[in-house]
Amino acid sequence: MASHLHFFCWVLMAVAGLATPLPAQTWDEAARERMVAQQLKGRDITDSRVLAAFARVPRHRFVPERLASLAYGDHPLPIGSEQTISQPYIVALMTQWAELQPGDKVLEIGAGSGYQAAILAELTDQVFTIELLPELAKAAADRLKALGYHQVRVKTGDGYQGWPREAPFAAILVTAAARQVPPALEAQLREGGRLVIPVGPPGLPQTLIRYRKTGGKLTEEARLPVRFVPLVQPGSQKDEGLQILLPGLPP
Ligand code: SAH
């Protein structure tokens, strides 16, 4: 009798389970799932923690509201002050190349919208990011707090100098193109640490390079042609701004 009852309950539960509709996916969850499948897994992003981070972080909250519906497309987008948020694939590749473990200290140069910092914060609780433009730094810090990324430290300043008080870092990601590796960043990388940086002149195809510090020196491990906004050297003449023109964007 007891076993009949048991079976009956089990059948009831199974039927109830079938009848319960899956929670509806919001448009942005669906867009993120597609982005991860097509743009990241469909290329060479294989690190499951990186893929999970991209499925979680609401990229549409990091772009101007009028561009929210374009946030999950396979392209960069303007974020104001003549700056851009990189294409999702490039953010993912840089993150994968950083090989972050929980607890690793990571420094980002060029906070911009704060999106890359949020992705990093999904992988470690020690995220530091520097942004030259005060208005972007403030907006990024506010946005990261509002989304619950309280552990990210945002500083307004010149990334060429790094963040000496918090060094050494297990990984440093530079999200604007430098003419060469800034010496302070090399110095602030710990032994075995990864530096991911686009190198090259403004406007031209640049090279995204992943270095590892071994025996106190940087060893190049991987590279890819890319195009980033320039890493500005405060004090040098300001003529390196890049006009990013993307077809089909609302004004
Ligand atoms: N990582 C950002 C996008 C960065 S765009 C994101 O996820 O949205 C590059 C950023 O680097 C711009 O915001 C630009 O203002 C900033 N930048 C340029 N030169 C810099 C410097 N010397 N120090 C710090 N930030 C700099």
Coordinates of C-alpha atoms and ligand atoms in Angstrom, one line a residue:
M1 CA 0.0 0.0 0.0
A2 CA 2.7 2.4 1.0
S3 CA 4.6 1.6 -2.2
H4 CA 1.4 2.3 -4.3
L5 CA 1.0 5.6 -2.6
H6 CA 4.6 6.3 -3.2
F7 CA 4.2 5.5 -6.9
F8 CA 1.1 7.6 -7.1
C9 CA 2.8 10.6 -5.6
W10 CA 5.7 10.2 -7.9
V11 CA 3.4 10.2 -11.0
L12 CA 1.6 13.2 -9.7
M13 CA 4.9 15.1 -9.2
A14 CA 6.1 14.1 -12.7
V15 CA 2.9 15.3 -14.3
A16 CA 3.0 18.5 -12.3
G17 CA 6.6 19.0 -13.4
L18 CA 5.7 18.6 -17.1
A19 CA 2.8 21.0 -16.7
T20 CA 4.9 23.8 -15.1
P21 CA 6.1 26.1 -17.9
L22 CA 9.8 27.0 -17.9
P23 CA 10.3 30.5 -16.6
A24 CA 10.1 32.8 -19.6
Q25 CA 13.5 34.1 -20.9
T26 CA 13.8 37.8 -21.0
W27 CA 15.0 39.4 -24.4
D28 CA 18.5 40.1 -23.0
E29 CA 18.9 36.5 -21.6
A30 CA 18.1 35.2 -25.0
A31 CA 20.4 37.7 -26.7
R32 CA 23.2 36.7 -24.4
E33 CA 22.7 33.0 -25.0
R34 CA 22.9 33.6 -28.7
M35 CA 25.9 35.8 -28.4
V36 CA 27.7 33.2 -26.3
A37 CA 26.8 30.4 -28.8
Q38 CA 27.6 32.1 -32.0
Q39 CA 30.2 34.7 -31.3
L40 CA 32.2 33.0 -28.5
K41 CA 31.8 29.2 -28.6
G42 CA 31.4 29.5 -32.4
R43 CA 35.0 30.9 -32.4
D44 CA 37.7 29.8 -30.1
I45 CA 36.4 30.8 -26.7
T46 CA 36.5 27.5 -24.8
D47 CA 36.9 28.4 -21.1
S48 CA 33.7 27.5 -19.5
R49 CA 34.1 30.1 -16.7
V50 CA 34.6 32.8 -19.3
L51 CA 31.5 31.6 -21.2
A52 CA 29.4 31.6 -18.0
A53 CA 30.5 35.2 -17.2
F54 CA 29.3 36.4 -20.6
A55 CA 26.0 34.7 -20.1
R56 CA 25.5 36.6 -16.9
V57 CA 26.8 40.2 -17.3
P58 CA 24.0 42.4 -18.8
R59 CA 26.0 44.1 -21.6
H60 CA 23.0 46.2 -22.6
R61 CA 23.3 48.1 -19.3
F62 CA 26.9 49.2 -20.3
V63 CA 25.9 51.0 -23.5
P64 CA 23.9 54.2 -24.0
E65 CA 20.2 53.4 -23.6
R66 CA 19.3 54.1 -27.2
L67 CA 21.8 51.4 -28.3
A68 CA 20.6 48.8 -25.8
S69 CA 19.0 46.6 -28.5
L70 CA 22.4 46.5 -30.4
A71 CA 24.4 45.6 -27.3
Y72 CA 24.7 41.9 -28.1
G73 CA 25.8 42.3 -31.7
D74 CA 29.1 41.2 -33.1
H75 CA 30.7 44.7 -33.1
P76 CA 32.0 47.4 -30.9
L77 CA 29.7 50.3 -29.9
P78 CA 30.2 54.0 -28.9
I79 CA 30.0 54.7 -25.2
G80 CA 30.3 58.5 -25.4
S81 CA 33.4 60.8 -25.0
E82 CA 34.6 59.3 -28.4
Q83 CA 35.3 55.9 -26.7
T84 CA 34.0 52.5 -27.5
I85 CA 33.1 49.2 -25.8
S86 CA 34.9 46.4 -27.7
Q87 CA 33.2 43.7 -29.6
P88 CA 32.2 40.8 -27.3
Y89 CA 34.6 38.4 -28.9
I90 CA 37.6 40.6 -28.2
V91 CA 36.6 41.1 -24.6
A92 CA 36.2 37.3 -24.3
L93 CA 39.5 36.6 -25.9
M94 CA 41.3 39.0 -23.6
T95 CA 39.6 37.5 -20.6
Q96 CA 40.5 34.0 -21.7
W97 CA 44.1 35.0 -22.3
A98 CA 44.3 36.4 -18.8
E99 CA 43.7 32.9 -17.3
L100 CA 42.2 34.2 -14.1
Q101 CA 41.9 32.1 -11.1
P102 CA 39.6 33.1 -8.2
G103 CA 41.5 35.4 -5.9
D104 CA 43.9 36.6 -8.6
K105 CA 44.5 40.3 -8.6
V106 CA 43.7 41.8 -12.0
L107 CA 44.3 45.3 -13.3
E108 CA 42.5 46.8 -16.3
I109 CA 43.6 49.9 -18.0
G110 CA 40.7 51.8 -19.7
A111 CA 37.6 51.1 -17.6
G112 CA 35.4 52.8 -20.3
S113 CA 31.9 51.5 -19.7
G114 CA 33.0 49.1 -16.9
Y115 CA 31.9 46.0 -19.0
Q116 CA 35.2 44.3 -19.1
A117 CA 35.6 45.0 -15.4
A118 CA 32.3 43.3 -14.7
I119 CA 33.3 40.3 -16.7
L120 CA 36.6 40.1 -14.7
A121 CA 34.6 40.4 -11.4
E122 CA 32.7 37.3 -12.3
L123 CA 36.0 35.4 -12.2
T124 CA 37.9 37.0 -9.3
D125 CA 37.0 39.4 -6.4
Q126 CA 40.2 41.4 -6.9
V127 CA 39.5 43.7 -9.8
F128 CA 41.2 47.1 -10.2
T129 CA 40.5 49.4 -13.2
I130 CA 41.8 52.8 -14.2
E131 CA 40.1 55.3 -16.5
L132 CA 41.6 58.6 -17.8
L133 CA 38.3 60.4 -18.4
P134 CA 36.6 61.4 -15.1
E135 CA 33.1 61.3 -16.6
L136 CA 33.5 57.8 -17.8
A137 CA 35.2 56.7 -14.6
K138 CA 32.3 58.0 -12.5
A139 CA 29.6 56.5 -14.8
A140 CA 31.4 53.1 -14.8
A141 CA 31.8 53.1 -11.0
D142 CA 28.1 54.0 -10.5
R143 CA 27.0 51.4 -13.0
L144 CA 29.1 48.6 -11.4
K145 CA 27.7 49.4 -8.0
A146 CA 24.2 49.5 -9.2
L147 CA 24.7 46.0 -10.8
G148 CA 26.2 44.6 -7.6
Y149 CA 29.8 44.5 -8.6
H150 CA 30.9 46.2 -5.3
Q151 CA 34.3 44.5 -5.3
V152 CA 35.6 46.4 -8.4
R153 CA 37.8 49.4 -7.6
V154 CA 37.6 52.2 -10.1
K155 CA 40.3 55.0 -10.2
T156 CA 40.4 58.1 -12.4
G157 CA 44.0 58.5 -13.6
D158 CA 46.7 57.6 -16.1
G159 CA 46.9 53.9 -16.8
Y160 CA 50.5 54.3 -18.1
Q161 CA 51.5 54.5 -14.4
G162 CA 49.6 51.4 -13.4
W163 CA 48.4 51.1 -9.7
P164 CA 51.7 50.7 -7.8
R165 CA 50.1 50.4 -4.4
E166 CA 48.1 47.3 -5.4
A167 CA 50.9 45.6 -7.4
P168 CA 51.9 43.0 -8.2
F169 CA 49.1 41.7 -10.4
A170 CA 48.4 38.2 -11.7
A171 CA 47.1 39.7 -14.9
I172 CA 46.9 43.2 -16.6
L173 CA 44.5 43.9 -19.4
V174 CA 45.0 47.1 -21.5
T175 CA 41.9 48.0 -23.4
A176 CA 43.3 50.8 -25.5
A177 CA 46.2 50.6 -28.0
A178 CA 49.7 51.6 -26.7
R179 CA 52.7 52.3 -29.0
Q180 CA 54.7 50.0 -26.7
V181 CA 54.3 48.2 -23.4
P182 CA 54.3 50.8 -20.7
P183 CA 57.3 50.0 -18.4
A184 CA 55.2 50.5 -15.2
L185 CA 52.8 47.8 -16.3
E186 CA 55.6 45.4 -17.0
A187 CA 57.1 46.1 -13.6
Q188 CA 53.7 45.6 -11.8
L189 CA 53.1 42.2 -13.3
R190 CA 54.0 39.3 -11.0
E191 CA 56.2 36.4 -12.1
G192 CA 54.1 34.1 -14.2
G193 CA 51.6 36.9 -14.7
R194 CA 49.8 37.6 -18.0
L195 CA 49.8 41.0 -19.8
V196 CA 47.2 41.4 -22.6
I197 CA 47.7 44.6 -24.6
P198 CA 47.0 45.9 -28.1
V199 CA 50.2 47.5 -29.5
G200 CA 50.5 49.8 -32.4
P201 CA 49.9 53.3 -33.8
P202 CA 46.4 54.9 -33.5
G203 CA 44.0 54.2 -36.4
L204 CA 46.1 51.4 -38.0
P205 CA 45.6 47.8 -37.5
Q206 CA 47.3 47.0 -34.2
T207 CA 48.3 43.7 -32.7
L208 CA 46.7 42.3 -29.6
I209 CA 49.5 40.5 -27.7
R210 CA 49.5 38.1 -24.8
Y211 CA 52.8 38.2 -22.8
R212 CA 53.7 36.1 -19.8
K213 CA 56.4 37.2 -17.3
T214 CA 58.9 34.5 -17.0
G215 CA 62.3 34.9 -15.4
G216 CA 61.5 38.6 -14.8
K217 CA 61.0 39.2 -18.6
L218 CA 58.0 39.4 -20.9
T219 CA 57.6 36.5 -23.3
E220 CA 55.2 36.8 -26.2
E221 CA 52.7 33.9 -26.4
A222 CA 49.9 34.8 -28.8
R223 CA 48.8 37.6 -31.1
L224 CA 45.9 38.8 -33.2
P225 CA 45.3 41.8 -35.5
V226 CA 42.8 44.3 -33.9
R227 CA 41.8 47.9 -33.8
F228 CA 41.4 49.8 -30.5
V229 CA 41.0 53.4 -29.5
P230 CA 44.4 54.8 -28.5
L231 CA 45.8 54.7 -25.0
V232 CA 46.2 58.5 -24.4
Q233 CA 49.4 59.8 -22.9
P234 CA 48.3 62.7 -20.8
G235 CA 50.6 65.7 -21.5
S236 CA 51.4 64.7 -25.0
Q237 CA 49.5 66.6 -27.8
K238 CA 45.9 65.4 -28.0
D239 CA 45.3 64.6 -31.6
E240 CA 45.0 60.9 -31.4
G241 CA 41.2 60.7 -31.0
L242 CA 39.7 58.2 -33.4
Q243 CA 36.3 58.8 -34.9
I244 CA 34.5 55.5 -34.8
L245 CA 31.9 55.3 -37.6
L246 CA 29.6 52.4 -37.5
P247 CA 26.9 52.0 -40.2
G248 CA 23.3 51.8 -39.2
L249 CA 23.5 53.3 -35.7
P250 CA 20.7 55.6 -34.5
P251 CA 22.1 59.1 -34.1
Ligands
SAH1 N1 37.3 48.4 -21.4 C1 36.2 49.3 -21.7 C2 36.4 49.9 -23.1 C3 37.6 50.7 -23.2 S1 37.8 51.9 -24.4 C4 34.9 48.7 -21.6 O1 34.8 47.5 -21.3 O2 33.9 49.4 -21.9 C5 39.4 52.5 -23.9 C6 39.3 53.4 -22.7 O3 40.6 53.7 -22.3 C7 38.6 54.7 -22.9 O4 37.6 54.8 -22.0 C8 39.7 55.7 -22.7 O5 39.2 56.9 -22.1 C9 40.6 55.0 -21.8 N2 42.0 55.5 -21.8 C10 42.7 56.1 -22.8 N3 44.0 56.4 -22.4 C11 44.0 56.1 -21.1 C12 45.0 56.2 -20.1 N4 46.2 56.7 -20.3 N5 44.8 55.7 -18.8 C13 43.6 55.2 -18.5 N6 42.6 55.1 -19.4 C14 42.8 55.5 -20.7

